[in-house]
């Protein structure tokens, strides 16, 4: 066994990677559902008289896998129609965009930091803009730098 | 991963665009493969091999050295 595979960092290499990723993604799945449920019971303004926290939470939690499945079907079409190189550029850039969006989302929760650097509140529309910008920048970055 | 794509293309006096047409990919994809910025997928590697009448190993070198060869 190499030194790298014995170390903590070694957990993330080679054959261990998929087990670690499975664990992380299960946590993300449960954490995401918990956040949706928690938000539904929080101080969110109802848009309809029939809206209630429980149905909102259930609808949102069920909608995510359904929409994800539809997007996955669309992405399969992309994968078959687009050439592999373009698809790889797009997919790698999307991963960076997602991580950037999560980063800005977390920063947006830190009021003291926003005040410190003189930044206004980060809203949902900002996150969409950040994601699109980051996706585009990363796409051109990977095109220039390569995918390796 | 090193490859002989540029050499094989030059032997046939093809431009990157010509090769891209043969492979049904973009010129940018051919350029990225030649410059080592992108490793082609296995189906594309087979396609390249068939086009030039050579095996994948003859065109691409993954620079892997087996422990026995050390």
CSV table of C-alpha atoms in Angstrom, one decimal:
chain,number,residue,atom,x,y,z
A,1,UNK,CA,0.0,0.0,0.0
A,2,UNK,CA,1.4,3.4,-1.0
A,3,UNK,CA,1.9,6.2,1.5
A,4,UNK,CA,-0.8,8.2,-0.3
A,5,UNK,CA,-3.4,5.5,0.1
A,6,UNK,CA,-2.6,5.2,3.9
A,7,UNK,CA,-3.0,8.9,4.5
A,8,UNK,CA,-6.3,10.8,5.0
A,9,UNK,CA,-5.9,12.3,1.5
A,10,UNK,CA,-5.6,8.7,0.2
A,11,UNK,CA,-9.3,8.2,1.0
A,12,UNK,CA,-10.1,10.4,-2.0
A,13,UNK,CA,-7.9,8.6,-4.5
A,14,UNK,CA,-8.3,5.4,-6.5
A,15,UNK,CA,-10.8,2.8,-5.5
A,16,UNK,CA,-11.9,4.6,-2.3
A,17,UNK,CA,-13.1,7.6,-4.2
A,18,UNK,CA,-16.5,6.2,-5.1
A,19,UNK,CA,-17.2,5.1,-1.4
A,20,UNK,CA,-16.3,8.6,-0.1
A,21,UNK,CA,-18.4,10.2,-2.9
A,22,UNK,CA,-21.4,7.9,-2.1
A,23,UNK,CA,-21.2,9.0,1.5
A,24,UNK,CA,-20.9,12.7,0.7
A,25,UNK,CA,-23.8,12.6,-1.8
A,26,UNK,CA,-26.1,10.8,0.7
A,27,UNK,CA,-25.3,13.5,3.2
A,28,UNK,CA,-26.0,16.1,0.5
A,29,UNK,CA,-29.3,14.4,-0.4
A,30,UNK,CA,-30.5,14.3,3.2
A,31,UNK,CA,-29.1,17.8,3.9
A,32,UNK,CA,-30.9,19.3,0.9
A,33,UNK,CA,-34.2,17.7,1.8
A,34,UNK,CA,-33.8,18.9,5.4
A,35,UNK,CA,-33.1,22.5,4.2
A,36,UNK,CA,-36.2,22.5,2.0
A,37,UNK,CA,-38.4,21.2,4.8
A,38,UNK,CA,-36.9,23.7,7.3
A,39,UNK,CA,-37.4,26.6,4.9
A,40,UNK,CA,-41.0,25.6,4.3
A,41,UNK,CA,-41.7,25.8,8.0
A,42,UNK,CA,-39.7,29.0,8.3
A,43,UNK,CA,-40.8,32.6,7.8
A,44,UNK,CA,-41.6,32.3,4.1
A,45,UNK,CA,-44.5,34.4,2.8
A,46,UNK,CA,-47.2,32.0,1.4
A,47,UNK,CA,-48.3,33.0,-2.1
A,48,UNK,CA,-51.6,31.1,-1.8
A,49,UNK,CA,-54.3,30.8,0.8
A,50,UNK,CA,-54.1,27.0,0.5
A,51,UNK,CA,-50.3,26.9,0.9
A,52,UNK,CA,-49.2,25.3,4.1
A,53,UNK,CA,-45.7,24.4,5.3
A,54,UNK,CA,-46.2,20.6,5.1
A,55,UNK,CA,-47.6,20.5,1.6
A,56,UNK,CA,-44.9,23.0,0.4
A,57,UNK,CA,-42.2,20.8,1.9
A,58,UNK,CA,-43.6,17.6,0.4
A,59,UNK,CA,-44.1,19.2,-3.1
A,60,UNK,CA,-40.6,20.7,-3.2
A,61,UNK,CA,-39.0,17.5,-1.9
A,62,UNK,CA,-40.9,15.4,-4.5
A,63,UNK,CA,-40.4,17.9,-7.3
A,64,UNK,CA,-36.6,17.8,-7.0
A,65,UNK,CA,-36.1,14.2,-8.1
A,66,UNK,CA,-38.8,14.5,-10.8
A,67,UNK,CA,-37.2,17.6,-12.3
A,68,UNK,CA,-33.7,16.1,-11.9
A,69,UNK,CA,-34.8,13.1,-13.8
A,70,UNK,CA,-36.2,15.2,-16.7
A,71,UNK,CA,-33.0,17.2,-16.8
A,72,UNK,CA,-31.0,14.0,-16.8
A,73,UNK,CA,-33.0,12.8,-19.8
A,74,UNK,CA,-32.3,16.1,-21.5
A,75,UNK,CA,-28.6,15.8,-20.7
A,76,UNK,CA,-28.6,12.3,-22.3
A,77,UNK,CA,-29.8,13.8,-25.5
A,78,UNK,CA,-27.1,16.5,-25.2
A,79,UNK,CA,-24.5,13.8,-24.7
A,80,UNK,CA,-25.6,11.8,-27.8
A,81,UNK,CA,-26.0,14.8,-30.0
A,82,UNK,CA,-23.1,17.0,-29.0
A,83,UNK,CA,-19.5,15.8,-29.6
A,84,UNK,CA,-17.8,14.4,-26.6
A,85,UNK,CA,-15.3,17.3,-26.4
A,86,UNK,CA,-18.0,19.9,-26.3
A,87,UNK,CA,-20.0,17.9,-23.8
A,88,UNK,CA,-16.9,17.4,-21.5
A,89,UNK,CA,-16.2,21.2,-21.6
A,90,UNK,CA,-19.8,22.0,-20.7
A,91,UNK,CA,-20.0,19.3,-18.0
A,92,UNK,CA,-16.7,20.3,-16.3
A,93,UNK,CA,-17.6,24.0,-16.5
A,94,UNK,CA,-21.0,23.2,-15.0
A,95,UNK,CA,-19.3,21.6,-12.0
A,96,UNK,CA,-17.2,24.7,-11.4
A,97,UNK,CA,-20.3,26.9,-11.8
A,98,UNK,CA,-22.2,24.8,-9.2
A,99,UNK,CA,-19.4,25.0,-6.7
A,100,UNK,CA,-19.1,28.8,-7.3
A,101,UNK,CA,-22.8,29.2,-6.8
A,102,UNK,CA,-22.7,27.2,-3.5
A,103,UNK,CA,-19.7,29.3,-2.4
A,104,UNK,CA,-21.5,32.6,-3.1
A,105,UNK,CA,-24.7,31.2,-1.5
A,106,UNK,CA,-22.7,30.5,1.7
A,107,UNK,CA,-21.0,33.9,1.6
A,108,UNK,CA,-24.5,35.5,1.3
A,109,UNK,CA,-25.5,34.0,4.7
A,110,UNK,CA,-22.6,35.7,6.5
A,111,UNK,CA,-24.0,39.1,7.2
A,112,UNK,CA,-21.0,40.3,9.1
A,113,UNK,CA,-18.8,39.5,6.1
A,114,UNK,CA,-21.2,41.3,3.7
A,115,UNK,CA,-21.1,44.3,5.9
A,116,UNK,CA,-17.3,44.1,6.3
A,117,UNK,CA,-16.7,44.2,2.5
A,118,UNK,CA,-19.6,46.6,1.8
A,119,UNK,CA,-21.6,44.1,-0.2
A,120,UNK,CA,-25.4,44.1,-0.4
A,121,UNK,CA,-27.5,41.1,0.3
A,122,UNK,CA,-27.1,38.3,-2.2
A,123,UNK,CA,-30.5,37.2,-3.7
A,124,UNK,CA,-31.7,34.2,-5.7
A,125,UNK,CA,-31.4,36.2,-9.0
A,126,UNK,CA,-27.8,37.0,-8.1
A,127,UNK,CA,-27.1,33.3,-7.7
A,128,UNK,CA,-28.5,32.6,-11.2
A,129,UNK,CA,-26.4,35.4,-12.6
A,130,UNK,CA,-23.3,34.1,-10.8
A,131,UNK,CA,-23.9,30.5,-12.0
A,132,UNK,CA,-24.3,31.6,-15.6
A,133,UNK,CA,-21.2,33.8,-15.5
A,134,UNK,CA,-19.1,31.1,-13.8
A,135,UNK,CA,-20.3,28.5,-16.3
A,136,UNK,CA,-19.3,30.6,-19.2
A,137,UNK,CA,-16.0,31.6,-17.8
A,138,UNK,CA,-15.1,28.0,-16.9
A,139,UNK,CA,-16.2,26.8,-20.3
A,140,UNK,CA,-13.7,29.2,-22.0
A,141,UNK,CA,-11.1,28.4,-19.3
A,142,UNK,CA,-11.2,24.7,-19.9
A,143,UNK,CA,-11.2,25.3,-23.7
A,144,UNK,CA,-8.0,27.2,-23.3
A,145,UNK,CA,-6.4,25.2,-20.6
A,146,UNK,CA,-7.5,21.8,-21.5
A,147,UNK,CA,-9.5,19.1,-19.8
A,148,UNK,CA,-6.7,17.3,-18.1
B,1,UNK,CA,-1.2,11.5,-23.3
B,2,UNK,CA,1.1,11.8,-26.3
B,3,UNK,CA,-0.3,11.0,-29.7
B,4,UNK,CA,0.8,10.8,-33.4
B,5,UNK,CA,-2.3,12.5,-34.7
B,6,UNK,CA,-0.5,15.5,-36.2
B,7,UNK,CA,2.0,13.3,-37.9
B,8,UNK,CA,-0.6,11.0,-39.4
B,9,UNK,CA,-2.6,14.0,-40.5
B,10,UNK,CA,0.4,15.6,-42.1
B,11,UNK,CA,1.2,12.4,-44.0
B,12,UNK,CA,-2.2,12.6,-45.7
B,13,UNK,CA,-1.8,16.4,-46.2
B,14,UNK,CA,-5.0,17.0,-44.2
B,15,UNK,CA,-5.8,20.1,-42.3
B,16,UNK,CA,-7.3,19.9,-38.9
B,17,UNK,CA,-10.7,20.8,-40.5
B,18,UNK,CA,-10.3,17.9,-42.9
B,19,UNK,CA,-9.6,15.4,-40.1
B,20,UNK,CA,-12.5,16.9,-38.1
B,21,UNK,CA,-14.8,16.3,-41.1
B,22,UNK,CA,-13.7,12.7,-41.3
B,23,UNK,CA,-14.2,12.1,-37.6
B,24,UNK,CA,-17.4,14.2,-37.5
B,25,UNK,CA,-16.1,16.3,-34.7
B,26,UNK,CA,-15.2,20.0,-34.4
B,27,UNK,CA,-11.8,21.4,-35.6
B,28,UNK,CA,-11.3,22.6,-32.0
B,29,UNK,CA,-11.7,19.0,-30.8
B,30,UNK,CA,-8.9,17.8,-33.2
B,31,UNK,CA,-6.7,20.7,-32.1
B,32,UNK,CA,-7.3,19.9,-28.4
B,33,UNK,CA,-6.4,16.2,-29.0
B,34,UNK,CA,-3.2,17.1,-30.9
B,35,UNK,CA,-2.1,19.6,-28.3
B,36,UNK,CA,-2.7,17.1,-25.5
B,37,UNK,CA,-5.4,19.3,-23.9
B,38,UNK,CA,-8.1,16.6,-24.3
B,39,UNK,CA,-8.0,12.8,-24.3
B,40,UNK,CA,-10.5,11.4,-26.8
B,41,UNK,CA,-13.3,9.1,-25.6
B,42,UNK,CA,-12.8,5.4,-26.3
B,43,UNK,CA,-15.3,5.4,-29.2
B,44,UNK,CA,-13.5,8.4,-30.8
B,45,UNK,CA,-10.1,6.8,-30.3
B,46,UNK,CA,-11.4,3.7,-32.1
B,47,UNK,CA,-12.8,5.9,-34.9
B,48,UNK,CA,-9.4,7.5,-35.2
B,49,UNK,CA,-7.7,4.2,-35.3
B,50,UNK,CA,-10.0,2.8,-38.0
B,51,UNK,CA,-9.6,6.0,-40.0
B,52,UNK,CA,-5.8,5.7,-40.1
B,53,UNK,CA,-5.8,1.9,-40.2
B,54,UNK,CA,-3.8,1.6,-37.0
B,55,UNK,CA,-4.4,0.4,-33.5
B,56,UNK,CA,-5.1,2.8,-30.7
B,57,UNK,CA,-1.8,1.9,-29.0
B,58,UNK,CA,0.0,2.8,-32.3
B,59,UNK,CA,-1.5,6.3,-32.2
B,60,UNK,CA,-1.8,7.1,-28.5
B,61,UNK,CA,0.9,6.6,-25.9
B,62,UNK,CA,-0.4,6.8,-22.3
B,63,UNK,CA,3.3,6.9,-21.1
B,64,UNK,CA,2.4,4.1,-18.7
B,65,UNK,CA,5.3,2.0,-17.5
B,66,UNK,CA,4.5,-1.4,-16.0
B,67,UNK,CA,6.4,-2.2,-12.8
B,68,UNK,CA,8.3,-5.0,-14.6
B,69,UNK,CA,9.8,-2.5,-17.0
B,70,UNK,CA,11.4,-0.5,-14.2
